[in-house]
PDB file of C-alpha atoms and ligand atoms in Angstrom:
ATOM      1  CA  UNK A   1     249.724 194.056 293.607  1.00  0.00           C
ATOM      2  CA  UNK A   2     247.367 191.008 292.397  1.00  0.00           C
ATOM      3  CA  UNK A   3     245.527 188.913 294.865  1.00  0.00           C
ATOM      4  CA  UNK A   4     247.405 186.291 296.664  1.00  0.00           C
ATOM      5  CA  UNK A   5     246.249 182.634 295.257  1.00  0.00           C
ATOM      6  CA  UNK A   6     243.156 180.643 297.174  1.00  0.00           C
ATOM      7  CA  UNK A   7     245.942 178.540 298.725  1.00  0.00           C
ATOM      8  CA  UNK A   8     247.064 181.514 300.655  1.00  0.00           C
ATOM      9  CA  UNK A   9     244.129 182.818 301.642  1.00  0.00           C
ATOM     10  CA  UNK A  10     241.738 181.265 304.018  1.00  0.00           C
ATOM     11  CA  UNK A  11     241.698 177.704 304.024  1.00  0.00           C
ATOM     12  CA  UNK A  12     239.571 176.797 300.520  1.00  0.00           C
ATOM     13  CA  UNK A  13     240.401 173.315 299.782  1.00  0.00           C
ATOM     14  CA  UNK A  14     237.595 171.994 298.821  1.00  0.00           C
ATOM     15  CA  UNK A  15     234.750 173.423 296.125  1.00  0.00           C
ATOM     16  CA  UNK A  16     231.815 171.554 295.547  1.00  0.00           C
ATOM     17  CA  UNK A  17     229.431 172.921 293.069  1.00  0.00           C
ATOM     18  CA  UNK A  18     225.699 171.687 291.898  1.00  0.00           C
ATOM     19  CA  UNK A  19     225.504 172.927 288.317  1.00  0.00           C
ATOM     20  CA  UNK A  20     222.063 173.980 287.732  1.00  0.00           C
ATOM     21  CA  UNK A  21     220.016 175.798 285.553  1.00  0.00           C
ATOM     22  CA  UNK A  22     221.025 174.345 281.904  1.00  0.00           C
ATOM     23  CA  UNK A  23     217.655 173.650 280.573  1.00  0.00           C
ATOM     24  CA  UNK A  24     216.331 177.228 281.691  1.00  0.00           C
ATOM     25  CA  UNK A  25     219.756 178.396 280.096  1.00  0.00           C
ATOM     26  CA  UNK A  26     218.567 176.483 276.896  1.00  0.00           C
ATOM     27  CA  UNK A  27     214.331 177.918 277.017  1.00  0.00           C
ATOM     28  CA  UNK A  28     215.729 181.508 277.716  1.00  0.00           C
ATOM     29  CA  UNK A  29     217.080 180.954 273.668  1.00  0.00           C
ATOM     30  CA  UNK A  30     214.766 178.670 272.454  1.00  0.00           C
ATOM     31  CA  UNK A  31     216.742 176.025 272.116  1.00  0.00           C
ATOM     32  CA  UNK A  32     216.648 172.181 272.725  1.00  0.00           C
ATOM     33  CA  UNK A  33     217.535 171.413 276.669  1.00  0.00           C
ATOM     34  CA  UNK A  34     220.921 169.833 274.976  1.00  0.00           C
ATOM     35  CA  UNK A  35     222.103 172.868 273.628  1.00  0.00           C
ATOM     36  CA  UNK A  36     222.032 174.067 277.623  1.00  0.00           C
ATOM     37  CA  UNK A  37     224.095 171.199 278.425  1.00  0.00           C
ATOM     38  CA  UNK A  38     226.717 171.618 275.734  1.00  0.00           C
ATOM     39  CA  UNK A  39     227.384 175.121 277.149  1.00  0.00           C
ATOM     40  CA  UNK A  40     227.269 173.902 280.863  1.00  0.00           C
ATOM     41  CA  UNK A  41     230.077 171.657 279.633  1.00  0.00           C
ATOM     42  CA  UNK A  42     232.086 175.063 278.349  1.00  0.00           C
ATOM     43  CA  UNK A  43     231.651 176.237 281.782  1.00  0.00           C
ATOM     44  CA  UNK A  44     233.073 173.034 282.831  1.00  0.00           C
ATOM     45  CA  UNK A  45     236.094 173.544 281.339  1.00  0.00           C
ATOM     46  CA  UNK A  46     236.658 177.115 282.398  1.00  0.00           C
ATOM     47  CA  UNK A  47     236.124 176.563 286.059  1.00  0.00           C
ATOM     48  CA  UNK A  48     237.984 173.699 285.924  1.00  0.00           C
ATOM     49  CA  UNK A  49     240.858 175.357 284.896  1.00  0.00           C
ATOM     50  CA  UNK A  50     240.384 178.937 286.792  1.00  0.00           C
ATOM     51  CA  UNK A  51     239.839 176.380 289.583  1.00  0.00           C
ATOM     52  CA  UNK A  52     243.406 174.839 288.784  1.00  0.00           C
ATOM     53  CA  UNK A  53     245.205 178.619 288.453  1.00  0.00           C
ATOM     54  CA  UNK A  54     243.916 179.910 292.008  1.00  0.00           C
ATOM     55  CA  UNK A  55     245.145 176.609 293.920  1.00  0.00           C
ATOM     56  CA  UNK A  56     242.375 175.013 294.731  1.00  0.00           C
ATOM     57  CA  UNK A  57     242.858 171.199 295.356  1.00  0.00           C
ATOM     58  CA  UNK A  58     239.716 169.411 295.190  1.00  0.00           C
ATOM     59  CA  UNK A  59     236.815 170.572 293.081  1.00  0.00           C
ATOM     60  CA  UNK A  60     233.817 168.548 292.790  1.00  0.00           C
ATOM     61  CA  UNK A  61     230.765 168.551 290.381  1.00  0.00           C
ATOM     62  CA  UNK A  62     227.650 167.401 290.525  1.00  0.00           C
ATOM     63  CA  UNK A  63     227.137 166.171 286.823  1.00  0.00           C
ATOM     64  CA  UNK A  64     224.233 163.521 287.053  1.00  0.00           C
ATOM     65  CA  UNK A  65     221.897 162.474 290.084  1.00  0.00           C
ATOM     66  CA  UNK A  66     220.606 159.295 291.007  1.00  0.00           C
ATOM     67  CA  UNK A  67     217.256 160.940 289.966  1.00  0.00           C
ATOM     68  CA  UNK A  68     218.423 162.430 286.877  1.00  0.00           C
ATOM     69  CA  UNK A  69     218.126 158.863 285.333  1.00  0.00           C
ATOM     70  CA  UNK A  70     214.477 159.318 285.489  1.00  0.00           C
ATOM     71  CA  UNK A  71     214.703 162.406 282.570  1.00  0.00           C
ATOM     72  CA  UNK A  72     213.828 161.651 278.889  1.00  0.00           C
ATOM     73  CA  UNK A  73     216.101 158.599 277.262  1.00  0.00           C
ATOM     74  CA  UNK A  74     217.259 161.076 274.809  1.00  0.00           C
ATOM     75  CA  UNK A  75     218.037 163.677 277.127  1.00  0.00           C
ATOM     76  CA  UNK A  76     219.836 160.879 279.360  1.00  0.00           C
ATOM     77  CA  UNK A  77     221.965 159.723 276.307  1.00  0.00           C
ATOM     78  CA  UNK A  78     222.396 163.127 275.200  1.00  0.00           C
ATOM     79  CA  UNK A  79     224.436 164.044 278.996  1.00  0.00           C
ATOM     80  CA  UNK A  80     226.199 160.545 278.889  1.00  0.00           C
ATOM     81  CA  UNK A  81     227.726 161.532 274.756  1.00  0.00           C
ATOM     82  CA  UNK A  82     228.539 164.754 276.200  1.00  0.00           C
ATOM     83  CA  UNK A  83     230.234 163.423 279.254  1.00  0.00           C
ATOM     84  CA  UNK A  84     232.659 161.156 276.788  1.00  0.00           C
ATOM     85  CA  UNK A  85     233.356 163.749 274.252  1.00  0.00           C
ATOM     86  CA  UNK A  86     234.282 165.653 277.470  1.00  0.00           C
ATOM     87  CA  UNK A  87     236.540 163.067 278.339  1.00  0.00           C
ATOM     88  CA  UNK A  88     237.983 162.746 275.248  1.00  0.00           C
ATOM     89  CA  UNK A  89     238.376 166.224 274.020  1.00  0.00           C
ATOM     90  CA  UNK A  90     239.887 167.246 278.123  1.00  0.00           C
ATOM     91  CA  UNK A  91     242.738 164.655 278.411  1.00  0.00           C
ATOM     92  CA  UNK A  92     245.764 166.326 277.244  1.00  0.00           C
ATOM     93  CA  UNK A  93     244.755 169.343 279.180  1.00  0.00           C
ATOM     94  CA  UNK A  94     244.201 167.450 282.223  1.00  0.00           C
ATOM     95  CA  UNK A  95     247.797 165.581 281.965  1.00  0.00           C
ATOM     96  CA  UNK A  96     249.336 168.948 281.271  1.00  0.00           C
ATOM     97  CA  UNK A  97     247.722 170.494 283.936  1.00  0.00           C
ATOM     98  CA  UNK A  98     247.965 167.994 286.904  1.00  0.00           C
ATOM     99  CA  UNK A  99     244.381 167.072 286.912  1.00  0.00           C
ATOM    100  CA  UNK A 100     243.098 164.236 288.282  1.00  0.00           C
ATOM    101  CA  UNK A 101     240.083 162.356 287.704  1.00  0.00           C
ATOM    102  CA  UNK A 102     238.126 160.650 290.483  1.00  0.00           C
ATOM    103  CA  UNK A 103     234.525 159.617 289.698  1.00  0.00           C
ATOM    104  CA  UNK A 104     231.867 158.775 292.553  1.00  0.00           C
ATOM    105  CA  UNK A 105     228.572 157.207 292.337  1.00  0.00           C
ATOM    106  CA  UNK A 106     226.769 154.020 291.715  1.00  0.00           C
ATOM    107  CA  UNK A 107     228.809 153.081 288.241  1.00  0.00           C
ATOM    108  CA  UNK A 108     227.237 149.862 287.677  1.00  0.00           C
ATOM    109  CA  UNK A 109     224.197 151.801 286.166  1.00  0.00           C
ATOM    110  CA  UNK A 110     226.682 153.847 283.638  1.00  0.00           C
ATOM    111  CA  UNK A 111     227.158 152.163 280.646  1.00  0.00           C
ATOM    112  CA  UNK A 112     229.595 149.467 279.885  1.00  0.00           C
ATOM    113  CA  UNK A 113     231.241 152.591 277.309  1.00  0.00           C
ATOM    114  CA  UNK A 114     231.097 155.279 280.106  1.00  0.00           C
ATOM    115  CA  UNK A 115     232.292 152.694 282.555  1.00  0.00           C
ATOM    116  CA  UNK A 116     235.339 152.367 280.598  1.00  0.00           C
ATOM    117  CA  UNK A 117     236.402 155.255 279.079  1.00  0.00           C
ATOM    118  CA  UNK A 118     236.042 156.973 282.843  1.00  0.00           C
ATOM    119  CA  UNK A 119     238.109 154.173 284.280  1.00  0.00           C
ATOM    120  CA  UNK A 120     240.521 154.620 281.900  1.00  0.00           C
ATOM    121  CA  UNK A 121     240.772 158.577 282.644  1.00  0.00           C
ATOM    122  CA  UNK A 122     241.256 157.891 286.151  1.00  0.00           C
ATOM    123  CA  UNK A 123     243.964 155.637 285.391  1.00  0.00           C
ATOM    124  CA  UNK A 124     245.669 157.755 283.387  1.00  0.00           C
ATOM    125  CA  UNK A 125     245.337 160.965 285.190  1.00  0.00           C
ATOM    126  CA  UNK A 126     246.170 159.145 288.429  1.00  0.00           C
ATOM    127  CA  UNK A 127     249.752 160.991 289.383  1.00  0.00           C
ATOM    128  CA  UNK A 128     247.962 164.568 288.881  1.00  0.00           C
ATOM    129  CA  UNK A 129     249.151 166.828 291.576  1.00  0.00           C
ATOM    130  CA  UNK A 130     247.553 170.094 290.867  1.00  0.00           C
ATOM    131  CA  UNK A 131     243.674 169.480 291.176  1.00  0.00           C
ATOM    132  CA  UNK A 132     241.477 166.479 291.971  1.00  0.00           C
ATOM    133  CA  UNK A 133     238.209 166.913 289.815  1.00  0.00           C
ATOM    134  CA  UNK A 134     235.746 165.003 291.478  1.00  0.00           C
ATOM    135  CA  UNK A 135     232.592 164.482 289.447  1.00  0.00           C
ATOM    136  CA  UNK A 136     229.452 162.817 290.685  1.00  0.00           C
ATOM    137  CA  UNK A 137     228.132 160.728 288.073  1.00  0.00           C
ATOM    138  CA  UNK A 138     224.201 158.448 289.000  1.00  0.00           C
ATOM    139  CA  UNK A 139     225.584 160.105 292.352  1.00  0.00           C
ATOM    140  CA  UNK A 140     223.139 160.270 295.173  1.00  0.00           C
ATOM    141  CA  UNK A 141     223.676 160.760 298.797  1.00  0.00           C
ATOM    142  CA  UNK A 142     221.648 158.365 300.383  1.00  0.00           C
ATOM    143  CA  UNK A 143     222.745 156.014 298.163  1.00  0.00           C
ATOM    144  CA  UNK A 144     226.031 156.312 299.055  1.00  0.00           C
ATOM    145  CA  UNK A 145     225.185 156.267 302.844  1.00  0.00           C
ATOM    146  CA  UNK A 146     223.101 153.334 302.043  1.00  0.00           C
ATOM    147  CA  UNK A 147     225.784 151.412 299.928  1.00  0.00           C
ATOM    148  CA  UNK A 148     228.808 152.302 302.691  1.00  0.00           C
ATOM    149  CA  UNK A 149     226.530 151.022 305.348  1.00  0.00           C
ATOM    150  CA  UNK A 150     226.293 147.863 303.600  1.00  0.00           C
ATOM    151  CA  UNK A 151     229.700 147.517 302.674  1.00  0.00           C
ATOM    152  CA  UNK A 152     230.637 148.149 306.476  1.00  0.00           C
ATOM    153  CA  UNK A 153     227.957 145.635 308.095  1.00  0.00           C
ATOM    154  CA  UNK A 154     229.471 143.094 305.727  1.00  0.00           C
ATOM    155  CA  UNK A 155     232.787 143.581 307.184  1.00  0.00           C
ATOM    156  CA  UNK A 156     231.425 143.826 310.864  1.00  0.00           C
ATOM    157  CA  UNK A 157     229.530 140.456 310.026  1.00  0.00           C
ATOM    158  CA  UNK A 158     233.253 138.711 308.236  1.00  0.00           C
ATOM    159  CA  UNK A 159     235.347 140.138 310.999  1.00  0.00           C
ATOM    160  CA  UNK A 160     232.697 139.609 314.074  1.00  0.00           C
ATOM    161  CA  UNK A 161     233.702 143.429 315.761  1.00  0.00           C
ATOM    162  CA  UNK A 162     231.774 144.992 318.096  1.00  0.00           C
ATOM    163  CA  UNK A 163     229.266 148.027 315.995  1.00  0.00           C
ATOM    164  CA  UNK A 164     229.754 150.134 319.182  1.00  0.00           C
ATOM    165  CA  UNK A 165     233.348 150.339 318.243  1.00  0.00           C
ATOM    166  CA  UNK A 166     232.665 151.178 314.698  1.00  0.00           C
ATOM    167  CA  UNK A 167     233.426 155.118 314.505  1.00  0.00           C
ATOM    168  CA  UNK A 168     233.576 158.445 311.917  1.00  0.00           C
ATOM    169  CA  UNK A 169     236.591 157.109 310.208  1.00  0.00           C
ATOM    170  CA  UNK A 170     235.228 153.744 309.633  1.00  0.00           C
ATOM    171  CA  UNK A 171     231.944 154.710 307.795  1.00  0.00           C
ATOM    172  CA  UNK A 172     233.694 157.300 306.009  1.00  0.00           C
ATOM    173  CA  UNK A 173     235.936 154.711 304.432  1.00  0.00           C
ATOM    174  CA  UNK A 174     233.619 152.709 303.135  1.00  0.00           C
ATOM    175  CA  UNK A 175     232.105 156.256 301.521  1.00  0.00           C
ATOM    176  CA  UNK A 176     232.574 156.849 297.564  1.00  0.00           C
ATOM    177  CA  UNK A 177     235.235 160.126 299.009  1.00  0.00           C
ATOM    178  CA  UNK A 178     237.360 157.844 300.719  1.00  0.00           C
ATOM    179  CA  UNK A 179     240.384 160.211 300.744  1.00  0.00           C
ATOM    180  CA  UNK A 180     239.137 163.325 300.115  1.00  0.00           C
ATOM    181  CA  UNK A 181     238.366 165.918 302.541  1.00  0.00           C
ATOM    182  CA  UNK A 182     235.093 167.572 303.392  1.00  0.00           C
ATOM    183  CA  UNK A 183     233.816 170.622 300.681  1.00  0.00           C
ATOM    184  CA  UNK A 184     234.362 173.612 302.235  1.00  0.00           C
ATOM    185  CA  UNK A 185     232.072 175.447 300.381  1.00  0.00           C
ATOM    186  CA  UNK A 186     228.739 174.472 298.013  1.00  0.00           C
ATOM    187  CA  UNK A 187     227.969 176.927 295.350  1.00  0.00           C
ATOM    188  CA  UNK A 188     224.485 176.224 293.717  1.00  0.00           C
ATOM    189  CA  UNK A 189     223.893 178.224 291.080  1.00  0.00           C
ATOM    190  CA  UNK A 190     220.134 179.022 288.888  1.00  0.00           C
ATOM    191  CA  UNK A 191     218.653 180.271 292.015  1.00  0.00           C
ATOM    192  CA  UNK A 192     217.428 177.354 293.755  1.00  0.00           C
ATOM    193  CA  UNK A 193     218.150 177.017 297.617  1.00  0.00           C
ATOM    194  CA  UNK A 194     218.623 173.135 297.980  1.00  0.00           C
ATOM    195  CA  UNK A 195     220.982 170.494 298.825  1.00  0.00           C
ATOM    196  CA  UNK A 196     219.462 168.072 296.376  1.00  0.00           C
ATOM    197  CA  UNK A 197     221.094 165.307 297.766  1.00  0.00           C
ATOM    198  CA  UNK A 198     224.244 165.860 297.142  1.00  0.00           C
ATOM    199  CA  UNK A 199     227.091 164.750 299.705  1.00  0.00           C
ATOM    200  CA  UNK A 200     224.585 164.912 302.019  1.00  0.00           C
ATOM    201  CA  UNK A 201     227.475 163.096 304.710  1.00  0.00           C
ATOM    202  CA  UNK A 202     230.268 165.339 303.334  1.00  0.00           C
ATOM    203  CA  UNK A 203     228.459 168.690 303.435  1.00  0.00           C
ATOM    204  CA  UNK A 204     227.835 168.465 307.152  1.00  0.00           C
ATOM    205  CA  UNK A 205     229.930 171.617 307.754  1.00  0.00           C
ATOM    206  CA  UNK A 206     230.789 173.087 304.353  1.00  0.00           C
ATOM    207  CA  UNK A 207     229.050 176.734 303.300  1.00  0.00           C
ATOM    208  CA  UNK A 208     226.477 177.384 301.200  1.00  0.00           C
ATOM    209  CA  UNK A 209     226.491 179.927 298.578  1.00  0.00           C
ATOM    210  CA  UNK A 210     223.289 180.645 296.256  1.00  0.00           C
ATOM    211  CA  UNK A 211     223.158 182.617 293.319  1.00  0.00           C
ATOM    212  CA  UNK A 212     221.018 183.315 290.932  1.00  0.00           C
ATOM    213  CA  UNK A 213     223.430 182.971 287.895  1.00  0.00           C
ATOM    214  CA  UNK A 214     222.483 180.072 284.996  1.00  0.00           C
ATOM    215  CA  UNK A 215     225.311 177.195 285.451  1.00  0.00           C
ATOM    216  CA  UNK A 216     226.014 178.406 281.700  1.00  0.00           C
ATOM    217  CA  UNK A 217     226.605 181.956 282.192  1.00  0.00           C
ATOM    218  CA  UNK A 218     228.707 180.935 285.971  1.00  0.00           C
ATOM    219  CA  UNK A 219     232.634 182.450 284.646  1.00  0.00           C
ATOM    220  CA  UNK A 220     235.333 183.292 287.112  1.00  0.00           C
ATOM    221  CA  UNK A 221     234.126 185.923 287.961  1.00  0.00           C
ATOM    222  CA  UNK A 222     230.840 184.875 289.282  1.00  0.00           C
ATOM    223  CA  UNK A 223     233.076 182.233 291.227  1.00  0.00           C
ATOM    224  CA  UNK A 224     235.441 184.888 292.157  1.00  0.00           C
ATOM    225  CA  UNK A 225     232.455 186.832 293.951  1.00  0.00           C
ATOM    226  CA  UNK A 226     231.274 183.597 295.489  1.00  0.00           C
ATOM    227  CA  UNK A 227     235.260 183.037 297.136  1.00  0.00           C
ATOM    228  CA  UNK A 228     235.037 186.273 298.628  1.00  0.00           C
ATOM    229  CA  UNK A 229     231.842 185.434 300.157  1.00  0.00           C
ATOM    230  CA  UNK A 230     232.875 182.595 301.626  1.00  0.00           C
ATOM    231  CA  UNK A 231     236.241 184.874 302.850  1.00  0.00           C
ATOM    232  CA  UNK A 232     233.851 186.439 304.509  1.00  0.00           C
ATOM    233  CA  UNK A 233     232.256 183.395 306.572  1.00  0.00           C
ATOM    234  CA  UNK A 234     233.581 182.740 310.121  1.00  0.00           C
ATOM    235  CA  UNK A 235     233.573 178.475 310.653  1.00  0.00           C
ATOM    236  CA  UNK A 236     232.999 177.628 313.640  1.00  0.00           C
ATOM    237  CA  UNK A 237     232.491 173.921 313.433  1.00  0.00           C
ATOM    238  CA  UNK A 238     229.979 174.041 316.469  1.00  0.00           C
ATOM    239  CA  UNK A 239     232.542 175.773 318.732  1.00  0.00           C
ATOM    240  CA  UNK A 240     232.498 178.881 320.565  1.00  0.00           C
ATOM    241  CA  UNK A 241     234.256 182.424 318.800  1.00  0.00           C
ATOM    242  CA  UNK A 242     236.219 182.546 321.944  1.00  0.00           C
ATOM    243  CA  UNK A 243     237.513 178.966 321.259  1.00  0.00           C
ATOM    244  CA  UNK A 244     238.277 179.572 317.842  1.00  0.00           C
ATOM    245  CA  UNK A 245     240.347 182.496 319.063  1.00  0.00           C
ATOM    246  CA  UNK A 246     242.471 181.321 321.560  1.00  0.00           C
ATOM    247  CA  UNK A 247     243.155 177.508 319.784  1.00  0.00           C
ATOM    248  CA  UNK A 248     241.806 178.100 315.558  1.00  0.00           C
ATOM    249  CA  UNK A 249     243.273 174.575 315.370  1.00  0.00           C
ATOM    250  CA  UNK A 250     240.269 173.114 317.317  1.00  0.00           C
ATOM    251  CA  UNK A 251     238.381 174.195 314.449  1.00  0.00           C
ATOM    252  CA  UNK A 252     238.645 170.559 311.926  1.00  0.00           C
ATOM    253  CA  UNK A 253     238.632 168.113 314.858  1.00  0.00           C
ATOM    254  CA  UNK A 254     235.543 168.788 316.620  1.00  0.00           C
ATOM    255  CA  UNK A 255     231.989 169.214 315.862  1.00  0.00           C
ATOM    256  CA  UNK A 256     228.816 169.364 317.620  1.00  0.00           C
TER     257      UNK A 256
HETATM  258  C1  FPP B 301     221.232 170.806 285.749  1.00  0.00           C
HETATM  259  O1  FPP B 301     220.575 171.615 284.829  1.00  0.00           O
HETATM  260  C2  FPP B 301     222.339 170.137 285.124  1.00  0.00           C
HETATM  261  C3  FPP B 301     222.418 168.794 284.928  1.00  0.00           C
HETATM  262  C4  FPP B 301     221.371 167.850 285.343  1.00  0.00           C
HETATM  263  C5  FPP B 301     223.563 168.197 284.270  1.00  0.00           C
HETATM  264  C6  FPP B 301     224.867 168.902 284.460  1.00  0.00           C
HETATM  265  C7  FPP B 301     225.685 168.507 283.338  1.00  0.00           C
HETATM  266  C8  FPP B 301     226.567 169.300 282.667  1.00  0.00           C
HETATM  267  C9  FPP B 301     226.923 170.661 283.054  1.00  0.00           C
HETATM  268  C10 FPP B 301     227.220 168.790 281.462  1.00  0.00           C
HETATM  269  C11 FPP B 301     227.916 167.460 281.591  1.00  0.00           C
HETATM  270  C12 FPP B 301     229.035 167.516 282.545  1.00  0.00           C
HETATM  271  C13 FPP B 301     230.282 167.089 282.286  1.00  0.00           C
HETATM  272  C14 FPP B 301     231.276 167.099 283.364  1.00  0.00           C
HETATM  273  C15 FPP B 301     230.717 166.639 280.957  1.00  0.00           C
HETATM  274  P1  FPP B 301     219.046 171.302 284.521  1.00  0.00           P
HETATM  275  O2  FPP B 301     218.999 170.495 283.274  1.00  0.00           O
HETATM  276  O3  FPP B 301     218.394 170.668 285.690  1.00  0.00           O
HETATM  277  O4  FPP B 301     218.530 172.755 284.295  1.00  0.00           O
HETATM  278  P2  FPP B 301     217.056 173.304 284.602  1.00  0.00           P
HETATM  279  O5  FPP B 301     216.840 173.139 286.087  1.00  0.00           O
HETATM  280  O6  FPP B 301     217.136 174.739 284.180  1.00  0.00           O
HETATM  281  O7  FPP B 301     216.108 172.490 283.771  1.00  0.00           O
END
């Protein structure tokens, strides 16, 4: 009998993965950093769409930092062509497939050309039912805790509320993932053992899996052995076992 999907097993709804290890992918061959890239954006495609076959709703990627602006101009243009001939060569697939587009980070650093063509992705991929892909573009954590705080002292300071009422819910709506829930697991892949700020608000409670595999080389099943990992994890959200026992719904409301 074949495995039952990711919806029916233990609650996965959320992937988050930093894709790491392109440029190593690239020296192991000798070849320019971009040709590492190119094949990260293969991987893309395949573990969007094995992503998209097991059930899993949400899948987010970590596809250019705050920090990565500071890399080479032509390495910087290189990842932005690559990004809109991945837009362009993905969209019938996506609208087939029930793939949505939602794009966080600071966008008013993209260019005007990425700006539009990603707006107009969104828009057109906007009733996709099957899998949001989330991808983090000049994405950085603190900046996005740093741009929601603004955005939510602005409204304290128009509306004159009280900050001691101002709560979870509140801050996390003025967050880039307004609407999406929590990852529930982080795979990092090239071997490294950080969060690099990445959803640093979002990850709070989501696990962590490392492995050493090159973001090029990542396939199904490399993601298949990090699922079962994490089918392995027990949650506990800051609870005790015994509470998770006797009431498992306890688990999502509370934390420590
Ligand atoms: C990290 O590898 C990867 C990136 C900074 C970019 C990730 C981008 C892609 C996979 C392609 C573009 C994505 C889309 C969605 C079109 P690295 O360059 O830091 O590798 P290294 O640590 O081995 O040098």
């Amino acid at each position: 009998m074949s495995k039952p999907l990711l919806s029916e097993q233990k609650n996965l709804q959320h992937l988050a993965i930093i894709m790491d290890g392109n440029g190593r992918w690239a020296k192991q061959r000798n070849l320019p950093r971009i040709a590492g890239h190119n094949q990260g954006v293969q991987t893309v495609i395949n573990i969007v769409d094995e992503c998209a076959r097991q059930g899993i709703r949400y899948l987010s990627l970590f596809a250019f930092s705050s920090e990565n602006w500071g890399r080479p101009s032509q390495e910087v243009d290189a990842l932005m062509e690559l990004l809109l001939q991945f837009l362009a060569s993905q969209r019938e697939q996506m609208l087939e497939n029930g793939i949505r587009l939602r794009v966080i980070g600071d966008r008013n650093r993209l260019s005007e050309a990425v700006r539009r063509a990603l707006t107009a992705a969104e828009v057109e991929t906007a009733s996709g039912k099957n899998l949001t892909l989330v991808l983090a573009l000049s994405y950085g954590g603190r900046d996005e805790i740093l741009r929601a705080t603004r955005l939510l002292v602005q409204q304290a300071l128009a509306e004159g509320g009280d900050p001691a009422a101002i709560n979870e819910q509140d801050f996390e709506s003025c967050l880039d993932t307004l609407g999406l829930p929590a990852p529930d697991l982080l795979i990092r892949t090239s071997g490294e053992m950080r969060i690099s700020n990445f959803l640093l608000w979002q990850l709070a409670y989501a696990e962590l899996y490392f492995t050493e595999v090159l973001w090029p080389d990542f396939d199904a099943v490399e993601l298949q052995k990090a699922i079962d990992d994490y089918q392995r994890r027990k949650r506990r959200f800051g609870l005790t076992d015994d509470q998770l026992d006797t009431e498992p719904k306890l688990q999502r409301e509370t934390t420590d």
